[in-house]
Every structure is written in C-alpha cells, then in structure tokens.
PDB file of C-alpha atoms in Angstrom:
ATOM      1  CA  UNK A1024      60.609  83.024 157.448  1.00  0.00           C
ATOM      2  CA  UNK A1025      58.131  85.674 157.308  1.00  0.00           C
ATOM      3  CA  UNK A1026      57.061  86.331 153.421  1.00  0.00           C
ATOM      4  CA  UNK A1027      58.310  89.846 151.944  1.00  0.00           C
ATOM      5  CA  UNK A1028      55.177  92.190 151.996  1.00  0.00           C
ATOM      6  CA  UNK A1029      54.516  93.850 148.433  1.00  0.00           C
ATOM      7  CA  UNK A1030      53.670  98.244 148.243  1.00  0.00           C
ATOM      8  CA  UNK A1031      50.786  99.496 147.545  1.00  0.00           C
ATOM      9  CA  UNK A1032      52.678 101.025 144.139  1.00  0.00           C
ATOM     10  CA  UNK A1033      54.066  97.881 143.313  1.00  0.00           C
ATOM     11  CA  UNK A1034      50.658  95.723 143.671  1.00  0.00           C
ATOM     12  CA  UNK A1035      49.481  99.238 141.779  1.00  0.00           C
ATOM     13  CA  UNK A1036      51.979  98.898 138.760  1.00  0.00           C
ATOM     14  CA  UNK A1037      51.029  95.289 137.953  1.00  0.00           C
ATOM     15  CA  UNK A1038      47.943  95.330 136.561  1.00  0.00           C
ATOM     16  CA  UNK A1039      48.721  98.884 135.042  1.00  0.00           C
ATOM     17  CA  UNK A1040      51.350  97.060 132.688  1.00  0.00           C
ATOM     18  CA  UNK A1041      49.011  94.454 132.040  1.00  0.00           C
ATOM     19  CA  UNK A1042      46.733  96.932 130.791  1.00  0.00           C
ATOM     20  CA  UNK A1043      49.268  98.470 128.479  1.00  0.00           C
ATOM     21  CA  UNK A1044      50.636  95.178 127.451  1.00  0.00           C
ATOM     22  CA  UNK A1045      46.956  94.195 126.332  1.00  0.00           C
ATOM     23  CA  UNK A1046      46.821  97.665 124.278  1.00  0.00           C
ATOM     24  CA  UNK A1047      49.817  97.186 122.315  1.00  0.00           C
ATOM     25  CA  UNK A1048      49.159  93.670 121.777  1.00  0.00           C
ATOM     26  CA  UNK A1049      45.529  94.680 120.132  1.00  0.00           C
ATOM     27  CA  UNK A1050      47.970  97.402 117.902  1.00  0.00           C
ATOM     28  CA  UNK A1051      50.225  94.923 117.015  1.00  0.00           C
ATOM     29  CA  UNK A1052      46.547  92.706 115.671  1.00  0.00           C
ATOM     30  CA  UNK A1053      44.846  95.468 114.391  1.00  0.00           C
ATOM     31  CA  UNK A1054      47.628  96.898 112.106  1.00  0.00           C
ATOM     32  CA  UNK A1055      48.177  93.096 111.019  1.00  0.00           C
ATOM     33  CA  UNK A1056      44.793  92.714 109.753  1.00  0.00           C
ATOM     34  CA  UNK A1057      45.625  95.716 107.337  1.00  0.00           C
ATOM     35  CA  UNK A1058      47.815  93.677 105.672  1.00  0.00           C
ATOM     36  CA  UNK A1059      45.610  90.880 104.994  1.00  0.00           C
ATOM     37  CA  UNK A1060      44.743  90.512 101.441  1.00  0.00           C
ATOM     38  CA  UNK A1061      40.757  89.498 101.524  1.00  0.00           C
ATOM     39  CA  UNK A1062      40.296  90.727  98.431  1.00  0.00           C
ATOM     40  CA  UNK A1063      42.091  89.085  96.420  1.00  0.00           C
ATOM     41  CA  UNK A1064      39.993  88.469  93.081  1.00  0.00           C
ATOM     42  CA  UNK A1065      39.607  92.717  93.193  1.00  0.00           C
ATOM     43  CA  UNK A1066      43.839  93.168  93.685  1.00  0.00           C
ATOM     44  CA  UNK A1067      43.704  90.400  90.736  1.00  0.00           C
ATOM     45  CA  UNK A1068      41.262  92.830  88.302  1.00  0.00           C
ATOM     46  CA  UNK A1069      43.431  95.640  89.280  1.00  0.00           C
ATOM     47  CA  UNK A1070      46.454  94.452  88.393  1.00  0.00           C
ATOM     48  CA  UNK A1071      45.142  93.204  84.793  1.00  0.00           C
ATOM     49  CA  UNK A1072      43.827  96.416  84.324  1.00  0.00           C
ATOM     50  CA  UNK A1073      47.487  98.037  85.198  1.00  0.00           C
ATOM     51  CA  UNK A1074      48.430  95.424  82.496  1.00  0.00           C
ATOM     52  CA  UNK A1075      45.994  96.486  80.222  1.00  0.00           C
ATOM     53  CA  UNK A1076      46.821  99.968  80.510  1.00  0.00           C
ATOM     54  CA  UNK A1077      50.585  99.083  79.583  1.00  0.00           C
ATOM     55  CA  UNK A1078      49.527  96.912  76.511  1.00  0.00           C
ATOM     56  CA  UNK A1079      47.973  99.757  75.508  1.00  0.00           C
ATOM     57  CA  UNK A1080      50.472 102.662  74.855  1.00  0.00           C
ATOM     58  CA  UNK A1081      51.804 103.206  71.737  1.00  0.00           C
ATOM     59  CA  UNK A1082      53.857 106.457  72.673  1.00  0.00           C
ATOM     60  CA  UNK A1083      57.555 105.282  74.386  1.00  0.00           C
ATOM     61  CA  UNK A1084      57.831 108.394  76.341  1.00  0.00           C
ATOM     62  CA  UNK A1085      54.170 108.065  77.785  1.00  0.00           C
ATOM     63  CA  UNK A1086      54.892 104.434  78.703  1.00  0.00           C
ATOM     64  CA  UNK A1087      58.634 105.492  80.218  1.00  0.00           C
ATOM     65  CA  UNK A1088      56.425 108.265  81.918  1.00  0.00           C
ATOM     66  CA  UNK A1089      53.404 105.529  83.424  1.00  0.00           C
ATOM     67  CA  UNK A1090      56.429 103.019  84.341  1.00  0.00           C
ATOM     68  CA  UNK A1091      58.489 106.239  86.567  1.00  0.00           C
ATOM     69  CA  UNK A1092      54.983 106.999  88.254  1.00  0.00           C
ATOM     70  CA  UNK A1093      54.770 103.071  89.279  1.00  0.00           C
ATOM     71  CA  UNK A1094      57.995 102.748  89.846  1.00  0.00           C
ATOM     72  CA  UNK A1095      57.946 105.490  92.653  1.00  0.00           C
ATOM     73  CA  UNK A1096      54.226 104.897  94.109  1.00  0.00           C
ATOM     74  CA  UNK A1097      56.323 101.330  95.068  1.00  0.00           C
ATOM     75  CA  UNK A1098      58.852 102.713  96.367  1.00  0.00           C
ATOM     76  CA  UNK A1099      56.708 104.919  98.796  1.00  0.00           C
ATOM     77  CA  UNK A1100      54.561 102.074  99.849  1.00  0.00           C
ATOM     78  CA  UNK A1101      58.064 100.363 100.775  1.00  0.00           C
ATOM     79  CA  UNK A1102      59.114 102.970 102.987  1.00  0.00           C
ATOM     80  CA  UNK A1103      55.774 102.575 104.659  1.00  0.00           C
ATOM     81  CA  UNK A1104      56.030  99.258 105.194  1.00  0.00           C
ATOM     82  CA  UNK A1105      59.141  99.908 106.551  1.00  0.00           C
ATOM     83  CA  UNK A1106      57.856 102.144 108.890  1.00  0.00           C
ATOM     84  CA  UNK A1107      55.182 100.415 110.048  1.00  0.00           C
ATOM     85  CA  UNK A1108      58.176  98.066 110.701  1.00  0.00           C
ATOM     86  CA  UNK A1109      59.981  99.760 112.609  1.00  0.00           C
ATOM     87  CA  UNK A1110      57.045 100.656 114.459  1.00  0.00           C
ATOM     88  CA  UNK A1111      56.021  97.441 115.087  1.00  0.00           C
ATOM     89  CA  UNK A1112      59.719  96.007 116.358  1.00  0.00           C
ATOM     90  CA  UNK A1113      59.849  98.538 119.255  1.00  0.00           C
ATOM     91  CA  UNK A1114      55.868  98.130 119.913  1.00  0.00           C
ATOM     92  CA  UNK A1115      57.326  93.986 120.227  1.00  0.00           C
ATOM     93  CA  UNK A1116      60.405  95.726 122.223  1.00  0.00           C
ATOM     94  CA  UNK A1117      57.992  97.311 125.026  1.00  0.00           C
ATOM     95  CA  UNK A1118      55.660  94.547 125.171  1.00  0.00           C
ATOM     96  CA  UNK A1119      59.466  92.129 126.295  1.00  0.00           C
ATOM     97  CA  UNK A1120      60.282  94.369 128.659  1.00  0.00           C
ATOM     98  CA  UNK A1121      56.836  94.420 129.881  1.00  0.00           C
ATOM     99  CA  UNK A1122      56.710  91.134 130.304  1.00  0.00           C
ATOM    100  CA  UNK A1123      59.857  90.830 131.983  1.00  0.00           C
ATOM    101  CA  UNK A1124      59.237  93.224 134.430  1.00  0.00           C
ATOM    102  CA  UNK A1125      55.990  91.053 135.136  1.00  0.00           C
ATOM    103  CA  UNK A1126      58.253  88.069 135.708  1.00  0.00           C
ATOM    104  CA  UNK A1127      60.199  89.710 137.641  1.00  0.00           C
ATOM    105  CA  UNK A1128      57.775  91.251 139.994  1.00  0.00           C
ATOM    106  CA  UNK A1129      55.998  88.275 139.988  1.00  0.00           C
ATOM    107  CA  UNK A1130      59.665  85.937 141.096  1.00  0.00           C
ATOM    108  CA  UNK A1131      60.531  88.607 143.952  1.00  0.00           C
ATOM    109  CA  UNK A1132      57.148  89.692 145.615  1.00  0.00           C
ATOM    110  CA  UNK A1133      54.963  86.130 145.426  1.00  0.00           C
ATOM    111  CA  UNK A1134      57.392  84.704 147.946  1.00  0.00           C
ATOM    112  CA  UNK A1135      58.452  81.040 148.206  1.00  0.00           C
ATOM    113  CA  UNK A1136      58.000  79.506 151.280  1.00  0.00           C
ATOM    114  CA  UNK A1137      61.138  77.732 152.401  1.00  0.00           C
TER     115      UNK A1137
END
C-alpha cells in the first residue's frame, strides 16, 4: 500500500512548532532562574536588618505604620507570583498542545508499512 504523501505546509508547520516549542521552553527556564535564591547570605542580612529596624521603634503608631507598609509590599509580590503563575500554566498549556500536535503529525504522515 502506497505510503500517504505529506504537503509542503504540513512538512512546513513541523519544524515551525518546534521552533516555538523551543522558545517557550527557554521562557519557562529563564523566568525560573529568577526565582532562584543565590544569594542567600545577602536575603539573610536583609532580613536581620528588617528585624533590626522593628526592634528599634519605640513609637506604636510608627511600628503599626512600618508593619501596614510590609504587610502590603507582600501582598503585591503575591499577586505577582501569581501572575507569573498563571502565565506560566498556559505557557505549559501551549507547549501540550504543541507537542501533541507533533505526535500527531508525526502518527498520521510517517506512514507504517503494512
């Protein structure tokens, strides 16, 4: 049985999605390697020094005042880490359906000899 021949657009569309599939897997690495803490002994002096500045008020109001203004900065960087999130679950999403579209092309057009 003569093998099913594949278009032009089709042997066209292949590498194409590889291509893209290779981009948004370097996204997905490079906004990983944000996250990474690599310096950790400098996160460690900031944080005593946050400490530090807390042991150190004497006025209620101004410490009620500090503790609002960390309270929120933490709440923004959760929303962005919750974006970046989100983000990253449909960048995952694409790079499936990518991939199965690859299979899928790859199942129908390579042909099996029978």
């Amino acid at each position: 049985m003569p093998q099913p021949k594949t278009s032009a657009a089709v042997n066209m569309l292949s590498p194409f999605l590889l291509f893209i599939s290779i981009l948004l897997f370097g996204c997905l690495l490079m906004s990983n390697i944000n996250l990474i803490n690599v310096a950790k002994t400098l996160n460690e002096a900031e944080i005593g020094s946050e400490v530090g500045k807390v042991d150190a008020f004497t006025d209620m109001d101004r410490l009620k005042e500090f503790t609002t203004e960390k309270i929120n900065y933490l709440e923004l960087i959760r929303e962005r880490f919750s974006e970046n999130a989100m983000i990253r679950i449909v960048v995952i999403s694409v790079l499936a359906a990518i991939q199965i579209v690859l299979y899928a092309m790859k199942g129908n057009f390579s042909g099996s000899k029978e």
